[in-house]
């Protein structure tokens, strides 16, 4: 399947940036989970543009749930989220019907869809499609919280400015889930935003890193081969546009460690496992240990920049140059944070339902 | 499914390190592909231990194909590879029946399988299970080569020693596929091996990075959401034991770039696309552009070290200490290289069959 | 996955009978297929109630396509069909919140969803949900016709009245696709409708059989084990509510034949295969032979009848009796015919895309 | 996937009739299930030829388990069953390399595999491949019995002779699971065997019907759309070679009933549901009700008959005639019975693991 992810709990995405509507179908969630439309709205806002840091496109992003919720609770059958597109200025995109924007999917889409793709605003490849992930993810996040499973993501780096990592995990999670620009060291927020603004003023863009933590997961979730929990998370995370790397625990840094540095010791206290390190990111042999799951995601700088770029005409295959106009984000890492949380929650609902049964999250 | 990967072309792994046999079922390969048992044997040797750098366990790793090949060619039906285990010294593992080795899956397996798992030599979690991937991968690599698609992986780093990256891609691939210790800058082989030996003498281990390149892929392969080519590759690569990170193109470094640095320009020459950079690793919007696919994989240091480590008894959950004995690798990154090539080939056979039909590789 | 079917081409269904909207997401259709909204509308009408034979519920069943179609053609990305519910008289269903209707899913849904299911009008179990199948199926049917693949279904029996079987296949298909009440022997239409009316007047209902034929399929489509073409068709057909049996070719009658009667001989004329019989329904070893694919589907009588029935209260598990009121169909077999055609088309688009590549239907 | 079935519990089949070995990989069974090799052997014998009624081919069908079982119990990781082929007389099949046997997969396989298929003895299409289903099924049957879930299949008809249906269900199941030729009315065994013998003496063959019952299943298992329990069972059952029809409860006969006849009333006694009929076969809305699951499977007569038949040369596409020699079954319905039981058990293990979690059968 092409736009569907998950086995027991699955999400199907649909829509194009400048089409009529976008959305998602979330299937397999246990029945009886309260659906808090206020929380969905709040999560949607986190994904939206924040002031000067983001695109000038303004969408209400009002989520309409047309199935799967009855008397305020999930029914156990597919939940459909529909978000009408409103502020679509398709005239901005005329030239982009045939000039491939570097770093975008225009050329690869042409090779796949032979010119029939909806090119307007990136069409089905637009980051806007993540709105469906966030709407569905909000239901998943609520369900997990009710079981004591918490997720938080911070902007580990943006435009070369680095946040501190997690140290007091519970307090850090609490903090992140109550702020809009998700940094642990609040002093870094200004520096990051300055980097974004500087890029914007130069007609350029910046990237960044997200770091996600999950606490409260039971041990014993995941599979040894192919469906390791790392495999499943990475599969889902690489679906977020602009993600170019995923690492767990020490990640790439583990490659430079000695075994004696990298191995996480086991310590048992009152039947609960702890460790003085978490270089394996809470996953061993593809299966949770009960330590916090920890991973980082690399987000490339937004490819839509205002500088002139060398490219090709996808119809004639001739060389040409392109200067993008219109409304674009100088950075998306701060908006992608809620997408990472949402994807994480959807993966976990699926994994827990497969491991412990479809009623587990009821 | 738990030990199966792929849709149109799929692989199913089975076996335990000290069980009777290990192996794989490769299904969906087009009919009529020549199966070269000599090439399979050669690939199996690359995965095996090389002299002093590796475990003292010696397995013939003779691959027996019991189905799916007729008159030297694939039939189109499941190809079954069976490798009998021979040199199993299970007595070495006595204490490991109840002490969780840090960095290994012993504890998480206990949480999942409740004590019924085969703990001997890591059981089903052993790196030995990758032998089935290599056997199946050899058939896949041959099939791809016949279509002009080439794969090569080098040891980008090992024990802190770094190889150069690809520059003359065709020659580099040729070189890598003719040597045992896969480095591009042959001067680095000695330094890496010295790092491995040093770790070994200290009862410790080292990790490393692999870098894989694929040339000759058609553009237009992959899907926009969830089944992006990055998602599929990462899914499969994270199934290799000890992998803690996967990145494409510039990967994590892209997070610190400006958009104007990261965007790969497009250049067209005689209807063929090129670019002065490959920061997106040949994939945009989850779909191939026709540029070489490029990714890196982080391999953590082998967790089996000879130093005393703090751990727990998985039956009683009491704290204890552990000093591992037996035969272990001070590094696996040089052996994992052929596993990365094999996984890559299997992913591509599946993707190409889905995109262009089941007879495409015939 | 729970409400999704298909691999390369897939459909996801959503909605409840008395919820806000129902619909489907059709993913994986090749790009560039013309989407004829007039044909969709025409197919939707076939599924709707016809005069006195059907439920008094009147729905416009206006299909809104909100994604995946651009300039009148498929884009290759998910096509979303939304049908708003309008004529919902939920007050009719009050008592049905707790009394299980015999033959309906009320009790089994309660066991699965623990009382959180939307019980109104059968909720997600309603035959109304097949509207999404018909909308998506219309696109599939058009795409297949453009490749010379034709599908037709007739009412083989209804209320004990039997139609003749196919004899002049091309003319029969033509005829069926131009009439509303799909019988081959038009003399049988009156008798069947009389049987439906008689049942209705008695507060009862009737069932029937559908027979479906497909011509123009290439040989070599399907798989030997598990994904035999019969397996895939049966899987999809048993998803139609009220289907209790599926048989191919001679079907159950084959069980009483001798081998010498049942075997279809092969005859070759100008490189084209024919046979004097089609007892295997065009499928051998799970794979098409190129003969017409032929199958029959048993539809039980509509379970909503007006006679008093013995049942239970699903909350208290106490015995009670029930007399259903409201608007119900005395038969659905004539409406299910277009659903069978649609399911058949969706299965074939998926199978052909898997076999010959995702661009095959372009 | 092509030779794999199931989600949480899956089976992968491999092998050809005259290849080196056949077998299966059973993945996802809970850990800790006792594996009784004696019971496996006993089930394998039921599948084998019985005296004069069956093929003269004699295979020991010794099952070797090479993975997934440790200390006599399942480990939770893939269980691999290997059965070496021994009594292969490939010379019998010379002419069949190019003449399509009517009713067999020779022609459709040629269209799919282009001449590379292993044609010897039917190759991968041989009924012999069901041996892997029976071996794996034996483990599944044992696991279900330990949870109080019982399965039995009888020969409802063979060569036109009909057995009675189930009446005293518990006793009937007990009886069937202790006899070799599975009929409920033992008087019918002789008549059926006489029909088989008569066909054999005439160089012909007979078919039959199997009827399967399952008791002890919890209510609430299955899905409303696409993965209805009927869909899943039918999918798996149609993978058994020679199956041409599957029906549940009243099946095709339901099509001729009135709603008032077909609806199963609900009766509650001590919180347990019963009904005076079982026309829906224990499944409503695709989900179990807790009543026994009941279905019938149509088995066509063995296509290998000794009479001269009209066919084609699959290489030249010229018309020719064929007189099959060698060793063949005049009937397979009595042997297919244990295959039906096994498939049923595998489907149920998968469904229960998905519904109630992977440890449910522990």
mmCIF file of N, CA, C and O in Angstrom, chain C residues 221-254:
data_model
loop_
_atom_site.group_PDB
_atom_site.id
_atom_site.type_symbol
_atom_site.label_atom_id
_atom_site.label_comp_id
_atom_site.label_asym_id
_atom_site.label_seq_id
_atom_site.Cartn_x
_atom_site.Cartn_y
_atom_site.Cartn_z
ATOM 1 N N UNK C 221 -2.139 -14.406 -14.450
ATOM 2 C CA UNK C 221 -2.366 -13.493 -13.323
ATOM 3 C C UNK C 221 -2.870 -14.283 -12.117
ATOM 4 O O UNK C 221 -3.854 -15.015 -12.225
ATOM 5 N N UNK C 222 -2.238 -14.115 -10.974
ATOM 6 C CA UNK C 222 -2.605 -14.842 -9.756
ATOM 7 C C UNK C 222 -1.382 -15.556 -9.202
ATOM 8 O O UNK C 222 -0.315 -15.535 -9.824
ATOM 9 N N UNK C 223 -1.543 -16.191 -8.057
ATOM 10 C CA UNK C 223 -0.413 -16.852 -7.397
ATOM 11 C C UNK C 223 -0.799 -18.269 -7.000
ATOM 12 O O UNK C 223 -1.968 -18.540 -6.739
ATOM 13 N N UNK C 224 0.161 -19.157 -6.910
ATOM 14 C CA UNK C 224 -0.175 -20.553 -6.616
ATOM 15 C C UNK C 224 -0.710 -20.797 -5.199
ATOM 16 O O UNK C 224 -1.678 -21.520 -5.030
ATOM 17 N N UNK C 225 -0.106 -20.211 -4.164
ATOM 18 C CA UNK C 225 -0.513 -20.531 -2.793
ATOM 19 C C UNK C 225 -0.927 -19.271 -2.074
ATOM 20 O O UNK C 225 -0.226 -18.290 -2.097
ATOM 21 N N UNK C 226 -2.054 -19.343 -1.424
ATOM 22 C CA UNK C 226 -2.579 -18.282 -0.562
ATOM 23 C C UNK C 226 -3.113 -17.097 -1.366
ATOM 24 O O UNK C 226 -4.226 -16.685 -1.111
ATOM 25 N N UNK C 227 -2.357 -16.582 -2.287
ATOM 26 C CA UNK C 227 -2.923 -15.496 -3.082
ATOM 27 C C UNK C 227 -3.361 -15.990 -4.454
ATOM 28 O O UNK C 227 -3.180 -15.304 -5.471
ATOM 29 N N UNK C 228 -3.988 -17.151 -4.472
ATOM 30 C CA UNK C 228 -4.654 -17.598 -5.691
ATOM 31 C C UNK C 228 -5.677 -16.533 -6.065
ATOM 32 O O UNK C 228 -6.193 -15.820 -5.198
ATOM 33 N N UNK C 229 -5.982 -16.432 -7.343
ATOM 34 C CA UNK C 229 -6.961 -15.428 -7.750
ATOM 35 C C UNK C 229 -8.316 -15.722 -7.113
ATOM 36 O O UNK C 229 -9.067 -14.804 -6.749
ATOM 37 N N UNK C 230 -8.614 -17.024 -6.936
ATOM 38 C CA UNK C 230 -9.861 -17.364 -6.232
ATOM 39 C C UNK C 230 -9.823 -16.838 -4.796
ATOM 40 O O UNK C 230 -10.820 -16.325 -4.281
ATOM 41 N N UNK C 231 -8.686 -16.991 -4.136
ATOM 42 C CA UNK C 231 -8.543 -16.513 -2.753
ATOM 43 C C UNK C 231 -8.798 -15.021 -2.664
ATOM 44 O O UNK C 231 -9.513 -14.542 -1.770
ATOM 45 N N UNK C 232 -8.226 -14.285 -3.593
ATOM 46 C CA UNK C 232 -8.330 -12.825 -3.551
ATOM 47 C C UNK C 232 -9.762 -12.388 -3.853
ATOM 48 O O UNK C 232 -10.326 -11.537 -3.150
ATOM 49 N N UNK C 233 -10.344 -12.979 -4.876
ATOM 50 C CA UNK C 233 -11.741 -12.639 -5.187
ATOM 51 C C UNK C 233 -12.650 -12.985 -4.004
ATOM 52 O O UNK C 233 -13.504 -12.180 -3.612
ATOM 53 N N UNK C 234 -12.480 -14.182 -3.468
ATOM 54 C CA UNK C 234 -13.360 -14.601 -2.372
ATOM 55 C C UNK C 234 -13.181 -13.681 -1.172
ATOM 56 O O UNK C 234 -14.160 -13.276 -0.523
ATOM 57 N N UNK C 235 -11.944 -13.334 -0.875
ATOM 58 C CA UNK C 235 -11.661 -12.425 0.237
ATOM 59 C C UNK C 235 -12.483 -11.137 0.076
ATOM 60 O O UNK C 235 -13.164 -10.690 1.004
ATOM 61 N N UNK C 236 -12.414 -10.578 -1.111
ATOM 62 C CA UNK C 236 -13.097 -9.303 -1.360
ATOM 63 C C UNK C 236 -14.611 -9.478 -1.392
ATOM 64 O O UNK C 236 -15.359 -8.663 -0.847
ATOM 65 N N UNK C 237 -15.081 -10.558 -2.015
ATOM 66 C CA UNK C 237 -16.527 -10.759 -2.157
ATOM 67 C C UNK C 237 -17.200 -11.016 -0.818
ATOM 68 O O UNK C 237 -18.323 -10.558 -0.570
ATOM 69 N N UNK C 238 -16.520 -11.761 0.061
ATOM 70 C CA UNK C 238 -17.123 -12.034 1.374
ATOM 71 C C UNK C 238 -17.180 -10.775 2.239
ATOM 72 O O UNK C 238 -17.739 -10.798 3.324
ATOM 73 N N UNK C 239 -16.573 -9.698 1.775
ATOM 74 C CA UNK C 239 -16.718 -8.443 2.507
ATOM 75 C C UNK C 239 -18.048 -7.768 2.215
ATOM 76 O O UNK C 239 -18.486 -6.896 2.967
ATOM 77 N N UNK C 240 -18.705 -8.161 1.132
ATOM 78 C CA UNK C 240 -20.034 -7.595 0.844
ATOM 79 C C UNK C 240 -21.009 -8.166 1.868
ATOM 80 O O UNK C 240 -21.099 -9.381 2.032
ATOM 81 N N UNK C 241 -21.711 -7.304 2.594
ATOM 82 C CA UNK C 241 -22.630 -7.813 3.608
ATOM 83 C C UNK C 241 -23.636 -8.788 2.986
ATOM 84 O O UNK C 241 -24.080 -8.568 1.857
ATOM 85 N N UNK C 242 -23.975 -9.837 3.691
ATOM 86 C CA UNK C 242 -24.987 -10.823 3.290
ATOM 87 C C UNK C 242 -24.441 -11.920 2.380
ATOM 88 O O UNK C 242 -25.150 -12.880 2.095
ATOM 89 N N UNK C 243 -23.205 -11.813 1.927
ATOM 90 C CA UNK C 243 -22.638 -12.899 1.123
ATOM 91 C C UNK C 243 -22.306 -14.083 2.029
ATOM 92 O O UNK C 243 -21.618 -13.930 3.025
ATOM 93 N N UNK C 244 -22.824 -15.262 1.704
ATOM 94 C CA UNK C 244 -22.547 -16.461 2.505
ATOM 95 C C UNK C 244 -21.874 -17.564 1.702
ATOM 96 O O UNK C 244 -21.561 -18.633 2.261
ATOM 97 N N UNK C 245 -21.639 -17.359 0.407
ATOM 98 C CA UNK C 245 -20.965 -18.379 -0.386
ATOM 99 C C UNK C 245 -20.369 -17.786 -1.644
ATOM 100 O O UNK C 245 -20.912 -16.823 -2.195
ATOM 101 N N UNK C 246 -19.240 -18.344 -2.063
ATOM 102 C CA UNK C 246 -18.580 -17.938 -3.304
ATOM 103 C C UNK C 246 -18.083 -19.208 -3.988
ATOM 104 O O UNK C 246 -17.500 -20.081 -3.339
ATOM 105 N N UNK C 247 -18.332 -19.316 -5.285
ATOM 106 C CA UNK C 247 -17.853 -20.493 -6.022
ATOM 107 C C UNK C 247 -17.402 -20.084 -7.417
ATOM 108 O O UNK C 247 -17.933 -19.134 -7.999
ATOM 109 N N UNK C 248 -16.421 -20.802 -7.939
ATOM 110 C CA UNK C 248 -15.834 -20.487 -9.242
ATOM 111 C C UNK C 248 -16.140 -21.610 -10.221
ATOM 112 O O UNK C 248 -16.062 -22.795 -9.857
ATOM 113 N N UNK C 249 -16.411 -21.241 -11.477
ATOM 114 C CA UNK C 249 -16.672 -22.235 -12.506
ATOM 115 C C UNK C 249 -17.846 -23.106 -12.106
ATOM 116 O O UNK C 249 -18.906 -22.610 -11.744
ATOM 117 N N UNK C 250 -17.650 -24.418 -12.135
ATOM 118 C CA UNK C 250 -18.733 -25.321 -11.731
ATOM 119 C C UNK C 250 -18.985 -25.259 -10.235
ATOM 120 O O UNK C 250 -20.038 -25.664 -9.747
ATOM 121 N N UNK C 251 -18.029 -24.784 -9.461
ATOM 122 C CA UNK C 251 -18.207 -24.563 -8.029
ATOM 123 C C UNK C 251 -18.587 -25.820 -7.283
ATOM 124 O O UNK C 251 -17.972 -26.879 -7.462
ATOM 125 N N UNK C 252 -19.620 -25.719 -6.434
ATOM 126 C CA UNK C 252 -20.023 -26.868 -5.627
ATOM 127 C C UNK C 252 -20.466 -28.040 -6.496
ATOM 128 O O UNK C 252 -20.303 -29.199 -6.113
ATOM 129 N N UNK C 253 -21.005 -27.736 -7.672
ATOM 130 C CA UNK C 253 -21.433 -28.827 -8.553
ATOM 131 C C UNK C 253 -20.242 -29.670 -9.007
ATOM 132 O O UNK C 253 -20.385 -30.867 -9.303
ATOM 133 N N UNK C 254 -19.045 -29.075 -9.049
ATOM 134 C CA UNK C 254 -17.851 -29.829 -9.441
ATOM 135 C C UNK C 254 -17.603 -31.007 -8.508
ATOM 136 O O UNK C 254 -17.045 -32.032 -8.905
#
